[in-house]
């Protein structure tokens, strides 16, 4: 397998490309990082996200465009993001978008308070290495449920917990970037 040549990050439903975690990742990672706003976010902070499939289509378009800019195949780029952004990136990869792997931060396994409505149907089609980093107090998915759901991904999965953190980690962010750097190095 080829060494990752870049990381493309998509924001969560209420966030944007300038999220503190994204900025820190860009500063710390030794490969190019591109932080992206979905088009709905560029139309105003209060706009709700469109249906997931529209965002999946945006991920495909942006990944292809960035790969062309870098003059590499999209299969050399890591895709991912925070919460909804990571979810739609994983859906794009499960749907056939070539990538080197997935970086999924604060992945929303289900809506808050509705663990029966899992957002994991596509996991069985993910055939790229995955890194999941979440707070162990995240209301979008508890550790036991993550352990259960991630078994359906046929690719290698790495799961790192930010202890005592929720959906939007504020402390120990160097742990997040250190685990990401170590994971990227392991893909070489």
Short mmCIF file of C-alpha atoms in Angstrom, two decimals:
data_model
loop_
_atom_site.label_atom_id
_atom_site.label_comp_id
_atom_site.label_asym_id
_atom_site.label_seq_id
_atom_site.Cartn_x
_atom_site.Cartn_y
_atom_site.Cartn_z
CA UNK A 1 0.00 0.00 0.00
CA UNK A 2 1.07 3.55 -0.69
CA UNK A 3 1.83 6.16 1.94
CA UNK A 4 -1.06 8.67 2.41
CA UNK A 5 -0.44 11.85 0.42
CA UNK A 6 -3.07 14.07 2.06
CA UNK A 7 -6.03 14.31 4.45
CA UNK A 8 -9.34 15.84 3.41
CA UNK A 9 -11.54 16.85 6.39
CA UNK A 10 -15.27 17.67 6.42
CA UNK A 11 -17.03 19.41 9.31
CA UNK A 12 -19.96 18.37 11.48
CA UNK A 13 -23.55 19.58 11.05
CA UNK A 14 -23.13 22.65 13.23
CA UNK A 15 -19.46 23.31 12.59
CA UNK A 16 -17.21 24.52 9.84
CA UNK A 17 -13.75 23.96 8.40
CA UNK A 18 -12.11 26.13 11.07
CA UNK A 19 -12.97 23.82 13.98
CA UNK A 20 -10.15 23.86 16.56
CA UNK A 21 -9.46 20.16 16.08
CA UNK A 22 -9.09 20.58 12.31
CA UNK A 23 -6.70 23.51 12.71
CA UNK A 24 -4.60 21.52 15.19
CA UNK A 25 -4.51 18.51 12.87
CA UNK A 26 -3.36 20.70 10.00
CA UNK A 27 -0.58 22.14 12.19
CA UNK A 28 0.58 18.75 13.48
CA UNK A 29 0.26 16.34 10.56
CA UNK A 30 3.20 15.89 8.22
CA UNK A 31 1.08 15.52 5.07
CA UNK A 32 -1.09 18.12 3.30
CA UNK A 33 -4.44 18.72 5.04
CA UNK A 34 -7.41 20.37 3.40
CA UNK A 35 -10.27 21.54 5.60
CA UNK A 36 -13.52 21.91 3.66
CA UNK A 37 -16.86 23.59 4.21
CA UNK A 38 -19.85 21.89 2.63
CA UNK A 39 -21.66 24.26 0.27
CA UNK A 40 -24.63 24.69 2.64
CA UNK A 41 -22.29 26.05 5.34
CA UNK A 42 -20.98 28.68 2.94
CA UNK A 43 -24.57 29.95 2.58
CA UNK A 44 -24.87 30.82 6.27
CA UNK A 45 -24.23 29.50 9.77
CA UNK A 46 -27.89 28.78 10.53
CA UNK A 47 -28.66 26.65 7.49
CA UNK A 48 -29.35 22.98 8.31
CA UNK A 49 -27.48 20.34 6.33
CA UNK A 50 -29.13 18.84 3.25
CA UNK A 51 -29.80 15.09 2.96
CA UNK A 52 -26.73 12.92 3.47
CA UNK A 53 -26.62 11.72 -0.15
CA UNK A 54 -26.16 15.30 -1.40
CA UNK A 55 -23.21 15.65 0.96
CA UNK A 56 -21.79 12.31 -0.19
CA UNK A 57 -21.88 13.67 -3.74
CA UNK A 58 -19.99 16.78 -2.57
CA UNK A 59 -17.36 14.58 -0.89
CA UNK A 60 -16.86 12.71 -4.18
CA UNK A 61 -16.50 15.93 -6.19
CA UNK A 62 -14.17 17.63 -3.72
CA UNK A 63 -11.98 14.54 -3.28
CA UNK A 64 -11.61 14.11 -7.04
CA UNK A 65 -10.80 17.79 -7.51
CA UNK A 66 -8.20 17.86 -4.72
CA UNK A 67 -6.56 14.68 -6.00
CA UNK A 68 -6.27 16.33 -9.43
CA UNK A 69 -4.77 19.46 -7.81
CA UNK A 70 -2.21 17.28 -6.00
CA UNK A 71 -1.65 15.24 -9.19
CA UNK A 72 -2.30 11.96 -7.43
CA UNK A 73 -5.10 9.37 -7.52
CA UNK A 74 -7.83 9.81 -4.89
CA UNK A 75 -6.79 6.39 -3.58
CA UNK A 76 -3.75 8.11 -2.02
CA UNK A 77 -5.86 10.56 0.04
CA UNK A 78 -7.27 9.98 3.51
CA UNK A 79 -10.87 11.12 3.88
CA UNK A 80 -12.77 11.94 7.01
CA UNK A 81 -14.08 14.53 9.34
CA UNK A 82 -15.93 15.29 12.49
CA UNK A 83 -19.34 13.84 13.29
CA UNK A 84 -21.59 14.23 10.22
CA UNK A 85 -18.59 15.06 8.01
CA UNK A 86 -16.92 11.78 8.89
CA UNK A 87 -20.17 9.91 8.46
CA UNK A 88 -20.73 11.14 4.91
CA UNK A 89 -17.06 10.58 4.03
CA UNK A 90 -17.43 6.98 5.22
CA UNK A 91 -20.63 6.63 3.16
CA UNK A 92 -18.77 7.89 0.07
CA UNK A 93 -15.99 5.34 0.58
CA UNK A 94 -18.52 2.55 1.22
CA UNK A 95 -20.19 3.63 -2.02
CA UNK A 96 -17.00 3.12 -4.02
CA UNK A 97 -14.97 6.34 -3.69
CA UNK A 98 -11.32 5.34 -3.65
CA UNK A 99 -9.30 6.54 -0.65
CA UNK A 100 -6.28 5.49 1.38
CA UNK A 101 -8.34 5.31 4.57
CA UNK A 102 -10.86 7.04 6.82
CA UNK A 103 -10.27 9.39 9.76
CA UNK A 104 -13.53 9.52 11.72
CA UNK A 105 -13.66 11.94 14.66
CA UNK A 106 -16.65 11.88 17.03
CA UNK A 107 -18.51 9.56 14.68
CA UNK A 108 -22.29 9.73 15.30
CA UNK A 109 -23.38 6.10 15.58
CA UNK A 110 -26.96 7.27 16.19
CA UNK A 111 -28.97 10.43 16.96
CA UNK A 112 -28.74 11.56 20.59
CA UNK A 113 -30.98 9.42 22.79
CA UNK A 114 -31.90 7.04 19.94
CA UNK A 115 -29.38 4.18 19.96
CA UNK A 116 -31.88 2.01 18.07
CA UNK A 117 -31.48 4.27 14.97
CA UNK A 118 -27.97 3.24 14.02
CA UNK A 119 -26.15 5.05 11.20
CA UNK A 120 -23.98 2.08 10.38
CA UNK A 121 -25.69 0.19 7.52
CA UNK A 122 -22.80 1.04 5.20
CA UNK A 123 -20.04 -0.21 7.55
CA UNK A 124 -19.94 -3.67 5.95
CA UNK A 125 -18.91 -2.04 2.64
CA UNK A 126 -15.93 -0.10 4.04
CA UNK A 127 -12.80 -1.79 2.77
CA UNK A 128 -10.22 0.85 3.74
CA UNK A 129 -8.37 1.21 7.07
CA UNK A 130 -10.29 3.32 9.59
CA UNK A 131 -9.29 5.42 12.57
CA UNK A 132 -12.10 6.31 14.97
CA UNK A 133 -11.37 8.85 17.73
CA UNK A 134 -14.23 9.70 20.10
CA UNK A 135 -14.90 10.86 23.60
CA UNK A 136 -15.99 8.05 25.89
CA UNK A 137 -18.86 10.28 27.12
CA UNK A 138 -20.14 11.11 23.61
CA UNK A 139 -23.98 10.91 23.54
CA UNK A 140 -23.83 9.85 19.87
CA UNK A 141 -22.29 6.49 20.78
CA UNK A 142 -20.94 4.81 23.90
CA UNK A 143 -17.84 2.58 23.93
CA UNK A 144 -19.74 -0.73 24.18
CA UNK A 145 -21.87 0.15 21.16
CA UNK A 146 -18.79 1.22 19.16
CA UNK A 147 -17.12 -2.09 19.93
CA UNK A 148 -20.20 -3.94 18.70
CA UNK A 149 -20.76 -1.86 15.53
CA UNK A 150 -17.17 -1.65 14.36
CA UNK A 151 -17.01 -5.46 14.05
CA UNK A 152 -19.03 -5.16 10.83
CA UNK A 153 -16.22 -3.21 9.07
CA UNK A 154 -14.14 -5.75 7.11
CA UNK A 155 -11.05 -3.49 7.01
CA UNK A 156 -8.56 -2.83 9.80
CA UNK A 157 -10.11 -0.54 12.42
CA UNK A 158 -8.29 1.45 15.10
CA UNK A 159 -10.39 2.95 17.89
CA UNK A 160 -8.99 5.54 20.31
CA UNK A 161 -10.90 7.02 23.23
CA UNK A 162 -10.54 10.50 24.68
CA UNK A 163 -11.28 9.77 28.34
CA UNK A 164 -13.85 11.98 30.03
CA UNK A 165 -14.65 13.79 26.77
CA UNK A 166 -17.96 14.29 25.00
CA UNK A 167 -18.88 14.92 21.39
CA UNK A 168 -16.79 18.08 21.07
CA UNK A 169 -13.51 17.36 22.88
CA UNK A 170 -11.86 20.41 24.40
CA UNK A 171 -8.90 18.97 26.29
CA UNK A 172 -6.20 16.41 25.60
CA UNK A 173 -6.34 17.31 21.92
CA UNK A 174 -2.62 16.51 21.60
CA UNK A 175 -3.62 12.89 22.36
CA UNK A 176 -5.94 13.03 19.35
CA UNK A 177 -3.25 14.40 17.03
CA UNK A 178 -0.61 12.00 18.39
CA UNK A 179 -2.87 9.00 17.75
CA UNK A 180 -3.63 10.32 14.25
CA UNK A 181 0.06 10.81 13.44
CA UNK A 182 0.89 7.32 14.72
CA UNK A 183 -1.92 5.79 12.69
CA UNK A 184 -0.86 7.61 9.50
CA UNK A 185 2.74 6.45 10.03
CA UNK A 186 1.47 2.87 10.38
CA UNK A 187 -0.16 3.09 6.94
CA UNK A 188 3.20 3.51 5.21
#
